Amino acid sequence: MTREERTRIKTYYDREQYSKSNLSKNMPGLFDGTVEIFNPIRDIVKALSNTALKDLGIENEKLKEIWEINQMTTFSKKIAKEMYLNEEVFVEVILTPDDQIRYILHNVDDVEYTEVFGEIKKFKVEGEQVYFDDNGEEQGREYSREYIKLDTGTVKRIEKIDDDTVESPFILDKIPVSKFKNDSNIIEALNIIDKINETECYIGRIFGIHGDPWLHANGVKQFADVNSSNSKIKKNAQLLEEARYKNKRIINTQNSKEMEASFKYIELTNPLISEMQNDIARLEKRLSNLFPEYLLVDTATQNVSEETYLLKNNGLKTKVASFREDFIKSLLETDKIALELSGSSDELTENDYTYFDTFMENEKSSKLTTLSLALDVISKAKDIDEEYKLKKLIEKVTDDTLQDLSGLYD
């Protein structure tokens, strides 16, 4: 994903894609009257991250403390959002002067890095550092922090604040940065959204023409002229100026053969609105096929809808599982660095992470429901079988009794 694509995606997430400065960066040839009517980008991102990371937890006690310091419930969702929108982001782990472990999120466009066979060999971030001076006033200063993995296997850290540069060996033999990456296809949604909004605006214009139709005026010059010496023609011009339709759009054509004006409203006899609406439905269907997570959002409440989990959508299940797997893989690397920096020797694996897998839980629930129904059927069948046996026994006793009774009267 290029920087330009990431910038464009962000305008859709921020709902600024049709501002004057951004309109030309969208779908080529987009109608310049297009405004936002439909834009599910935020909903798509929210649905995927909330579903994939629902009730995310960790079994390690030390990491529970670190997670609490870094407010991981919120921070993990922020990582997931940026990971989906930008395709990749970086999380740096630092040890503060008061011995706290902090996670810092870096946008891919704010860093320089070199990666060799999946290992980050060089990482540099630049920005402005905000601090408070002796008078308690907020100040800003330029800073940069760089890590370099040396051939000796050690890591050198270079920190620069304004013109002061400090180089020092880093305490770990690895650069304390993890890359969170996902093969995001969110860029594919943008042109579809543009086309839907463009068509919606065309429909709006058509309705506008019907509600406020154009007026065709023919021969107006001869019929009404405010500068005419003919009092009738001059009066007609005054009446025309005062008419209800004076502010309407008028298409004026001259006809020298006719001395009287004619007026007619122009209305569309076949506006193709139904075809346009069908096209919108087709595009929305295509969007939901590309982004099955879009189906998770309740458009009325903007919340993730539990009911849609029951949909048998393998594409949705696979996408959520893949996103979660990518996220936890990178989070595992981040948390391992955090444990090392904190002096902990605890082993950590992906099995130490917990989360609520909605699809699995619904499958379990579905199986339990099926089993319960099966047991109910078996129980009823057993009752029927017992009733059948009892009926046969009664019939046999009745037959035997009748035979005995008949023998008494023979």
GROMACS .gro file of C-alpha atoms in nm:
model
  410
    1MET     CA    1   0.000   0.000   0.000
    2THR     CA    2   0.143   0.338  -0.100
    3ARG     CA    3   0.151   0.655   0.107
    4GLU     CA    4  -0.105   0.812  -0.131
    5GLU     CA    5  -0.341   0.517  -0.081
    6ARG     CA    6  -0.306   0.538   0.297
    7THR     CA    7  -0.376   0.911   0.286
    8ARG     CA    8  -0.686   0.854   0.076
    9ILE     CA    9  -0.814   0.581   0.307
   10LYS     CA   10  -0.773   0.812   0.605
   11THR     CA   11  -0.990   1.079   0.439
   12TYR     CA   12  -1.271   0.822   0.409
   13TYR     CA   13  -1.228   0.713   0.771
   14ASP     CA   14  -1.238   1.080   0.878
   15ARG     CA   15  -1.528   1.142   0.634
   16GLU     CA   16  -1.348   1.422   0.454
   17GLN     CA   17  -1.315   1.251   0.115
   18TYR     CA   18  -1.543   1.492  -0.074
   19SER     CA   19  -1.397   1.817   0.055
   20LYS     CA   20  -1.260   2.051  -0.211
   21SER     CA   21  -0.901   1.955  -0.137
   22ASN     CA   22  -0.968   1.580  -0.153
   23LEU     CA   23  -1.231   1.542  -0.427
   24SER     CA   24  -0.980   1.517  -0.712
   25LYS     CA   25  -0.794   1.236  -0.532
   26ASN     CA   26  -1.089   1.000  -0.552
   27MET     CA   27  -1.236   0.795  -0.837
   28PRO     CA   28  -1.132   0.945  -1.175
   29GLY     CA   29  -1.413   1.146  -1.337
   30LEU     CA   30  -1.618   1.159  -1.018
   31PHE     CA   31  -1.920   1.391  -1.044
   32ASP     CA   32  -1.814   1.714  -0.873
   33GLY     CA   33  -2.153   1.741  -0.701
   34THR     CA   34  -2.093   1.416  -0.510
   35VAL     CA   35  -2.145   1.430  -0.134
   36GLU     CA   36  -2.128   1.162   0.130
   37ILE     CA   37  -2.447   0.961   0.168
   38PHE     CA   38  -2.296   0.617   0.215
   39ASN     CA   39  -1.960   0.549   0.383
   40PRO     CA   40  -1.919   0.232   0.593
   41ILE     CA   41  -1.539   0.249   0.632
   42ARG     CA   42  -1.553   0.320   1.006
   43ASP     CA   43  -1.814   0.050   1.053
   44ILE     CA   44  -1.604  -0.206   0.864
   45VAL     CA   45  -1.294  -0.130   1.071
   46LYS     CA   46  -1.489  -0.130   1.397
   47ALA     CA   47  -1.666  -0.456   1.319
   48LEU     CA   48  -1.349  -0.646   1.228
   49SER     CA   49  -1.138  -0.522   1.520
   50ASN     CA   50  -1.416  -0.564   1.779
   51THR     CA   51  -1.497  -0.915   1.660
   52ALA     CA   52  -1.137  -1.034   1.626
   53LEU     CA   53  -1.021  -0.895   1.962
   54LYS     CA   54  -1.333  -0.939   2.171
   55ASP     CA   55  -1.244  -0.993   2.540
   56LEU     CA   56  -0.872  -1.011   2.459
   57GLY     CA   57  -0.678  -1.116   2.770
   58ILE     CA   58  -0.346  -1.255   2.891
   59GLU     CA   59  -0.269  -1.528   3.146
   60ASN     CA   60   0.077  -1.397   3.244
   61GLU     CA   61   0.061  -1.201   3.572
   62LYS     CA   62   0.349  -0.965   3.489
   63LEU     CA   63   0.196  -0.879   3.154
   64LYS     CA   64  -0.138  -0.812   3.321
   65GLU     CA   65   0.037  -0.529   3.508
   66ILE     CA   66   0.202  -0.400   3.190
   67TRP     CA   67  -0.127  -0.419   3.000
   68GLU     CA   68  -0.303  -0.222   3.272
   69ILE     CA   69  -0.038   0.053   3.257
   70ASN     CA   70  -0.079   0.074   2.879
   71GLN     CA   71  -0.461   0.047   2.889
   72MET     CA   72  -0.450  -0.243   2.647
   73THR     CA   73  -0.827  -0.276   2.615
   74THR     CA   74  -0.826   0.055   2.429
   75PHE     CA   75  -0.471   0.046   2.293
   76SER     CA   76  -0.517  -0.292   2.124
   77LYS     CA   77  -0.820  -0.160   1.934
   78LYS     CA   78  -0.617   0.142   1.826
   79ILE     CA   79  -0.340  -0.083   1.695
   80ALA     CA   80  -0.597  -0.296   1.513
   81LYS     CA   81  -0.758   0.010   1.354
   82GLU     CA   82  -0.428   0.149   1.225
   83MET     CA   83  -0.318  -0.199   1.118
   84TYR     CA   84  -0.630  -0.239   0.903
   85LEU     CA   85  -0.627   0.114   0.760
   86ASN     CA   86  -0.252   0.135   0.690
   87GLU     CA   87  -0.177  -0.235   0.635
   88GLU     CA   88   0.116  -0.210   0.876
   89VAL     CA   89   0.208  -0.017   1.192
   90PHE     CA   90   0.485  -0.039   1.449
   91VAL     CA   91   0.481  -0.067   1.827
   92GLU     CA   92   0.793   0.036   2.017
   93VAL     CA   93   0.854  -0.088   2.372
   94ILE     CA   94   1.043   0.147   2.603
   95LEU     CA   95   1.154   0.138   2.964
   96THR     CA   96   1.084   0.474   3.129
   97PRO     CA   97   1.313   0.634   3.392
   98ASP     CA   98   1.065   0.524   3.661
   99ASP     CA   99   1.097   0.161   3.539
  100GLN     CA  100   0.759   0.141   3.369
  101ILE     CA  101   0.709  -0.044   3.042
  102ARG     CA  102   0.539   0.169   2.780
  103TYR     CA  103   0.404   0.078   2.436
  104ILE     CA  104   0.427   0.349   2.169
  105LEU     CA  105   0.237   0.324   1.841
  106HIS     CA  106   0.412   0.458   1.529
  107ASN     CA  107   0.252   0.519   1.191
  108VAL     CA  108   0.440   0.360   0.901
  109ASP     CA  109   0.478   0.700   0.733
  110ASP     CA  110   0.652   0.844   1.040
  111VAL     CA  111   0.936   0.592   1.056
  112GLU     CA  112   1.232   0.463   0.859
  113TYR     CA  113   1.320   0.097   0.894
  114THR     CA  114   1.520  -0.183   0.739
  115GLU     CA  115   1.399  -0.541   0.761
  116VAL     CA  116   1.595  -0.854   0.670
  117PHE     CA  117   1.418  -1.191   0.663
  118GLY     CA  118   1.150  -1.066   0.900
  119GLU     CA  119   1.392  -0.912   1.151
  120ILE     CA  120   1.410  -0.535   1.194
  121LYS     CA  121   1.775  -0.435   1.158
  122LYS     CA  122   1.730  -0.060   1.172
  123PHE     CA  123   1.451   0.160   1.302
  124LYS     CA  124   1.427   0.537   1.327
  125VAL     CA  125   1.145   0.763   1.436
  126GLU     CA  126   1.140   1.142   1.430
  127GLY     CA  127   0.897   1.394   1.570
  128GLU     CA  128   0.834   1.673   1.815
  129GLN     CA  129   0.865   1.615   2.186
  130VAL     CA  130   0.641   1.820   2.414
  131TYR     CA  131   0.768   1.915   2.759
  132PHE     CA  132   0.709   2.175   3.030
  133ASP     CA  133   0.979   2.426   3.116
  134ASP     CA  134   1.071   2.561   3.460
  135ASN     CA  135   0.785   2.810   3.440
  136GLY     CA  136   0.533   2.535   3.371
  137GLU     CA  137   0.483   2.644   3.011
  138GLU     CA  138   0.445   2.386   2.736
  139GLN     CA  139   0.735   2.374   2.493
  140GLY     CA  140   0.823   2.164   2.190
  141ARG     CA  141   1.154   2.032   2.066
  142GLU     CA  142   1.265   1.811   1.781
  143TYR     CA  143   1.376   1.462   1.864
  144SER     CA  144   1.471   1.139   1.695
  145ARG     CA  145   1.537   0.789   1.823
  146GLU     CA  146   1.719   0.528   1.623
  147TYR     CA  147   1.811   0.164   1.682
  148ILE     CA  148   2.075  -0.018   1.477
  149LYS     CA  149   2.146  -0.392   1.496
  150LEU     CA  150   2.524  -0.428   1.467
  151ASP     CA  151   2.715  -0.717   1.309
  152THR     CA  152   2.827  -0.815   1.658
  153GLY     CA  153   2.468  -0.899   1.743
  154THR     CA  154   2.429  -0.606   1.981
  155VAL     CA  155   2.200  -0.305   1.935
  156LYS     CA  156   2.307   0.059   1.938
  157ARG     CA  157   2.061   0.329   2.039
  158ILE     CA  158   2.100   0.686   1.914
  159GLU     CA  159   1.880   0.954   2.066
  160LYS     CA  160   1.883   1.314   1.952
  161ILE     CA  161   1.700   1.603   2.117
  162ASP     CA  162   1.746   1.933   1.936
  163ASP     CA  163   2.123   1.943   1.879
  164ASP     CA  164   2.221   1.702   2.157
  165THR     CA  165   2.298   1.346   2.047
  166VAL     CA  166   2.348   1.052   2.282
  167GLU     CA  167   2.468   0.710   2.164
  168SER     CA  168   2.451   0.411   2.395
  169PRO     CA  169   2.435   0.030   2.378
  170PHE     CA  170   2.082  -0.101   2.414
  171ILE     CA  171   2.024  -0.349   2.695
  172LEU     CA  172   1.870  -0.614   2.466
  173ASP     CA  173   2.019  -0.787   2.164
  174LYS     CA  174   1.712  -0.702   1.958
  175ILE     CA  175   1.546  -0.381   1.844
  176PRO     CA  176   1.244  -0.323   2.074
  177VAL     CA  177   0.998  -0.273   1.791
  178SER     CA  178   0.731  -0.505   1.649
  179LYS     CA  179   0.560  -0.470   1.315
  180PHE     CA  180   0.187  -0.537   1.304
  181LYS     CA  181   0.095  -0.627   0.948
  182ASN     CA  182  -0.220  -0.747   0.777
  183ASP     CA  183  -0.302  -0.792   0.410
  184SER     CA  184  -0.572  -0.527   0.419
  185ASN     CA  185  -0.792  -0.485   0.111
  186ILE     CA  186  -0.973  -0.175   0.241
  187ILE     CA  187  -0.852   0.028  -0.058
  188GLU     CA  188  -1.086  -0.179  -0.278
  189ALA     CA  189  -1.389  -0.033  -0.101
  190LEU     CA  190  -1.323   0.329  -0.190
  191ASN     CA  191  -1.420   0.335  -0.559
  192ILE     CA  192  -1.733   0.133  -0.480
  193ILE     CA  193  -1.828   0.390  -0.216
  194ASP     CA  194  -1.759   0.671  -0.465
  195LYS     CA  195  -1.982   0.511  -0.726
  196ILE     CA  196  -2.267   0.458  -0.480
  197ASN     CA  197  -2.249   0.819  -0.358
  198GLU     CA  198  -2.223   0.953  -0.713
  199THR     CA  199  -2.531   0.757  -0.820
  200GLU     CA  200  -2.723   0.865  -0.509
  201CYS     CA  201  -2.643   1.228  -0.593
  202TYR     CA  202  -2.755   1.177  -0.954
  203ILE     CA  203  -3.085   1.043  -0.823
  204GLY     CA  204  -3.112   1.347  -0.597
  205ARG     CA  205  -3.059   1.577  -0.895
  206ILE     CA  206  -3.328   1.394  -1.091
  207PHE     CA  207  -3.573   1.429  -0.804
  208GLY     CA  208  -3.478   1.797  -0.790
  209ILE     CA  209  -3.565   1.842  -1.156
  210HIS     CA  210  -3.905   1.682  -1.097
  211GLY     CA  211  -3.970   1.887  -0.784
  212ASP     CA  212  -3.837   2.210  -0.934
  213PRO     CA  213  -3.857   2.155  -1.311
  214TRP     CA  214  -3.688   2.370  -1.569
  215LEU     CA  215  -3.906   2.611  -1.762
  216HIS     CA  216  -3.869   2.636  -2.137
  217ALA     CA  217  -3.959   2.981  -2.269
  218ASN     CA  218  -3.998   3.043  -2.641
  219GLY     CA  219  -4.029   3.383  -2.807
  220VAL     CA  220  -3.989   3.577  -2.483
  221LYS     CA  221  -3.816   3.872  -2.651
  222GLN     CA  222  -4.120   3.942  -2.866
  223PHE     CA  223  -4.366   3.861  -2.588
  224ALA     CA  224  -4.209   4.056  -2.303
  225ASP     CA  225  -3.951   4.331  -2.318
  226VAL     CA  226  -3.908   4.582  -2.037
  227ASN     CA  227  -3.751   4.829  -2.282
  228SER     CA  228  -4.030   4.801  -2.538
  229SER     CA  229  -4.239   5.105  -2.631
  230ASN     CA  230  -4.538   4.871  -2.655
  231SER     CA  231  -4.720   4.898  -2.323
  232LYS     CA  232  -4.857   4.543  -2.346
  233ILE     CA  233  -4.515   4.390  -2.411
  234LYS     CA  234  -4.363   4.599  -2.132
  235LYS     CA  235  -4.643   4.494  -1.894
  236ASN     CA  236  -4.584   4.129  -1.983
  237ALA     CA  237  -4.216   4.171  -1.890
  238GLN     CA  238  -4.313   4.314  -1.552
  239LEU     CA  239  -4.557   4.029  -1.489
  240LEU     CA  240  -4.297   3.774  -1.594
  241GLU     CA  241  -4.047   3.927  -1.354
  242GLU     CA  242  -4.296   3.904  -1.070
  243ALA     CA  243  -4.408   3.552  -1.160
  244ARG     CA  244  -4.370   3.260  -0.920
  245TYR     CA  245  -4.126   3.090  -1.153
  246LYS     CA  246  -3.898   3.393  -1.186
  247ASN     CA  247  -3.617   3.217  -0.991
  248LYS     CA  248  -3.647   2.890  -1.178
  249ARG     CA  249  -3.392   2.778  -1.429
  250ILE     CA  250  -3.514   2.885  -1.774
  251ILE     CA  251  -3.401   2.752  -2.107
  252ASN     CA  252  -3.471   3.029  -2.358
  253THR     CA  253  -3.489   2.973  -2.734
  254GLN     CA  254  -3.576   3.245  -2.984
  255ASN     CA  255  -3.825   3.192  -3.263
  256SER     CA  256  -3.849   3.481  -3.502
  257LYS     CA  257  -4.160   3.344  -3.672
  258GLU     CA  258  -4.365   3.345  -3.355
  259MET     CA  259  -4.467   3.672  -3.194
  260GLU     CA  260  -4.612   3.522  -2.879
  261ALA     CA  261  -4.412   3.343  -2.608
  262SER     CA  262  -4.480   2.987  -2.503
  263PHE     CA  263  -4.379   2.826  -2.173
  264LYS     CA  264  -4.345   2.459  -2.088
  265TYR     CA  265  -4.198   2.274  -1.792
  266ILE     CA  266  -3.931   2.022  -1.885
  267GLU     CA  267  -3.975   1.691  -1.702
  268LEU     CA  268  -3.793   1.362  -1.745
  269THR     CA  269  -4.021   1.092  -1.878
  270ASN     CA  270  -3.773   0.807  -1.816
  271PRO     CA  271  -3.531   0.910  -1.540
  272LEU     CA  272  -3.383   0.558  -1.503
  273ILE     CA  273  -3.415   0.586  -1.126
  274SER     CA  274  -3.509   0.221  -1.084
  275GLU     CA  275  -3.205   0.117  -1.288
  276MET     CA  276  -2.985   0.342  -1.076
  277GLN     CA  277  -3.125   0.195  -0.756
  278ASN     CA  278  -3.061  -0.155  -0.888
  279ASP     CA  279  -2.704  -0.052  -0.961
  280ILE     CA  280  -2.663   0.073  -0.604
  281ALA     CA  281  -2.796  -0.258  -0.470
  282ARG     CA  282  -2.551  -0.444  -0.693
  283LEU     CA  283  -2.260  -0.232  -0.566
  284GLU     CA  284  -2.363  -0.281  -0.202
  285LYS     CA  285  -2.377  -0.657  -0.262
  286ARG     CA  286  -2.030  -0.646  -0.412
  287LEU     CA  287  -1.906  -0.450  -0.112
  288SER     CA  288  -2.048  -0.704   0.134
  289ASN     CA  289  -1.884  -0.986  -0.064
  290LEU     CA  290  -1.546  -0.812  -0.047
  291PHE     CA  291  -1.594  -0.708   0.316
  292PRO     CA  292  -1.809  -0.968   0.493
  293GLU     CA  293  -1.737  -0.787   0.822
  294TYR     CA  294  -1.968  -0.513   0.693
  295LEU     CA  295  -2.255  -0.755   0.762
  296LEU     CA  296  -2.168  -0.746   1.132
  297VAL     CA  297  -2.273  -0.384   1.176
  298ASP     CA  298  -2.626  -0.295   1.279
  299THR     CA  299  -2.682   0.015   1.066
  300ALA     CA  300  -2.951   0.140   1.303
  301THR     CA  301  -2.735   0.138   1.619
  302GLN     CA  302  -2.386   0.130   1.462
  303ASN     CA  303  -2.305  -0.157   1.699
  304VAL     CA  304  -2.178  -0.501   1.613
  305SER     CA  305  -2.485  -0.717   1.567
  306GLU     CA  306  -2.476  -1.052   1.748
  307GLU     CA  307  -2.746  -1.193   1.523
  308THR     CA  308  -2.527  -1.178   1.215
  309TYR     CA  309  -2.278  -1.414   1.378
  310LEU     CA  310  -2.529  -1.686   1.311
  311LEU     CA  311  -2.488  -1.635   0.938
  312LYS     CA  312  -2.295  -1.921   0.781
  313ASN     CA  313  -2.034  -1.703   0.619
  314ASN     CA  314  -1.705  -1.888   0.588
  315GLY     CA  315  -1.544  -1.582   0.431
  316LEU     CA  316  -1.627  -1.373   0.737
  317LYS     CA  317  -1.509  -1.640   0.981
  318THR     CA  318  -1.183  -1.687   0.790
  319LYS     CA  319  -1.113  -1.314   0.767
  320VAL     CA  320  -1.171  -1.255   1.138
  321ALA     CA  321  -0.954  -1.554   1.232
  322SER     CA  322  -0.676  -1.444   0.996
  323PHE     CA  323  -0.676  -1.089   1.133
  324ARG     CA  324  -0.668  -1.216   1.492
  325GLU     CA  325  -0.383  -1.455   1.413
  326ASP     CA  326  -0.173  -1.177   1.255
  327PHE     CA  327  -0.245  -0.946   1.549
  328ILE     CA  328  -0.162  -1.195   1.825
  329LYS     CA  329   0.155  -1.307   1.646
  330SER     CA  330   0.288  -0.949   1.655
  331LEU     CA  331   0.151  -0.885   2.004
  332LEU     CA  332   0.338  -1.194   2.126
  333GLU     CA  333   0.663  -1.047   1.995
  334THR     CA  334   0.584  -0.712   2.161
  335ASP     CA  335   0.500  -0.868   2.495
  336LYS     CA  336   0.815  -1.083   2.491
  337ILE     CA  337   1.022  -0.766   2.453
  338ALA     CA  338   0.827  -0.610   2.741
  339LEU     CA  339   0.899  -0.909   2.965
  340GLU     CA  340   1.270  -0.896   2.883
  341LEU     CA  341   1.289  -0.523   2.955
  342SER     CA  342   1.112  -0.578   3.287
  343GLY     CA  343   1.367  -0.845   3.383
  344SER     CA  344   1.119  -1.133   3.366
  345SER     CA  345   1.229  -1.473   3.237
  346ASP     CA  346   0.875  -1.601   3.187
  347GLU     CA  347   0.810  -1.807   2.876
  348LEU     CA  348   0.528  -1.680   2.658
  349THR     CA  349   0.333  -1.849   2.379
  350GLU     CA  350   0.020  -1.777   2.179
  351ASN     CA  351  -0.167  -2.013   2.411
  352ASP     CA  352  -0.130  -1.757   2.690
  353TYR     CA  353  -0.372  -1.523   2.513
  354THR     CA  354  -0.745  -1.551   2.562
  355TYR     CA  355  -1.029  -1.410   2.357
  356PHE     CA  356  -1.394  -1.469   2.285
  357ASP     CA  357  -1.437  -1.651   1.955
  358THR     CA  358  -1.794  -1.567   1.865
  359PHE     CA  359  -1.814  -1.812   1.578
  360MET     CA  360  -1.684  -2.101   1.787
  361GLU     CA  361  -1.921  -2.016   2.071
  362ASN     CA  362  -2.215  -2.003   1.832
  363GLU     CA  363  -2.112  -2.334   1.681
  364LYS     CA  364  -2.099  -2.484   2.031
  365SER     CA  365  -2.438  -2.333   2.110
  366SER     CA  366  -2.577  -2.466   1.784
  367LYS     CA  367  -2.441  -2.815   1.856
  368LEU     CA  368  -2.586  -2.807   2.208
  369THR     CA  369  -2.922  -2.703   2.069
  370THR     CA  370  -2.909  -2.983   1.813
  371LEU     CA  371  -2.807  -3.234   2.082
  372SER     CA  372  -3.085  -3.112   2.309
  373LEU     CA  373  -3.339  -3.154   2.031
  374ALA     CA  374  -3.203  -3.500   1.954
  375LEU     CA  375  -3.229  -3.603   2.320
  376ASP     CA  376  -3.583  -3.469   2.330
  377VAL     CA  377  -3.675  -3.673   2.022
  378ILE     CA  378  -3.515  -3.986   2.173
  379SER     CA  379  -3.701  -3.930   2.499
  380LYS     CA  380  -4.032  -3.887   2.319
  381ALA     CA  381  -3.960  -4.191   2.105
  382LYS     CA  382  -3.889  -4.391   2.418
  383ASP     CA  383  -4.218  -4.275   2.570
  384ILE     CA  384  -4.398  -4.372   2.253
  385ASP     CA  385  -4.229  -4.711   2.261
  386GLU     CA  386  -4.333  -4.765   2.624
  387GLU     CA  387  -4.688  -4.658   2.542
  388TYR     CA  388  -4.691  -4.900   2.248
  389LYS     CA  389  -4.571  -5.188   2.467
  390LEU     CA  390  -4.833  -5.104   2.734
  391LYS     CA  391  -5.102  -5.089   2.469
  392LYS     CA  392  -5.003  -5.431   2.338
  393LEU     CA  393  -5.001  -5.571   2.693
  394ILE     CA  394  -5.350  -5.432   2.762
  395GLU     CA  395  -5.476  -5.572   2.435
  396LYS     CA  396  -5.331  -5.915   2.519
  397VAL     CA  397  -5.479  -5.914   2.873
  398THR     CA  398  -5.812  -5.802   2.731
  399ASP     CA  399  -5.810  -6.079   2.470
  400ASP     CA  400  -5.716  -6.342   2.729
  401THR     CA  401  -5.985  -6.218   2.967
  402LEU     CA  402  -6.250  -6.224   2.696
  403GLN     CA  403  -6.150  -6.575   2.604
  404ASP     CA  404  -6.175  -6.683   2.968
  405LEU     CA  405  -6.512  -6.515   3.001
  406SER     CA  406  -6.641  -6.675   2.686
  407GLY     CA  407  -6.540  -7.015   2.824
  408LEU     CA  408  -6.758  -6.959   3.127
  409TYR     CA  409  -7.070  -6.933   2.917
  410ASP     CA  410  -6.999  -7.211   2.666
   0.00000   0.00000   0.00000
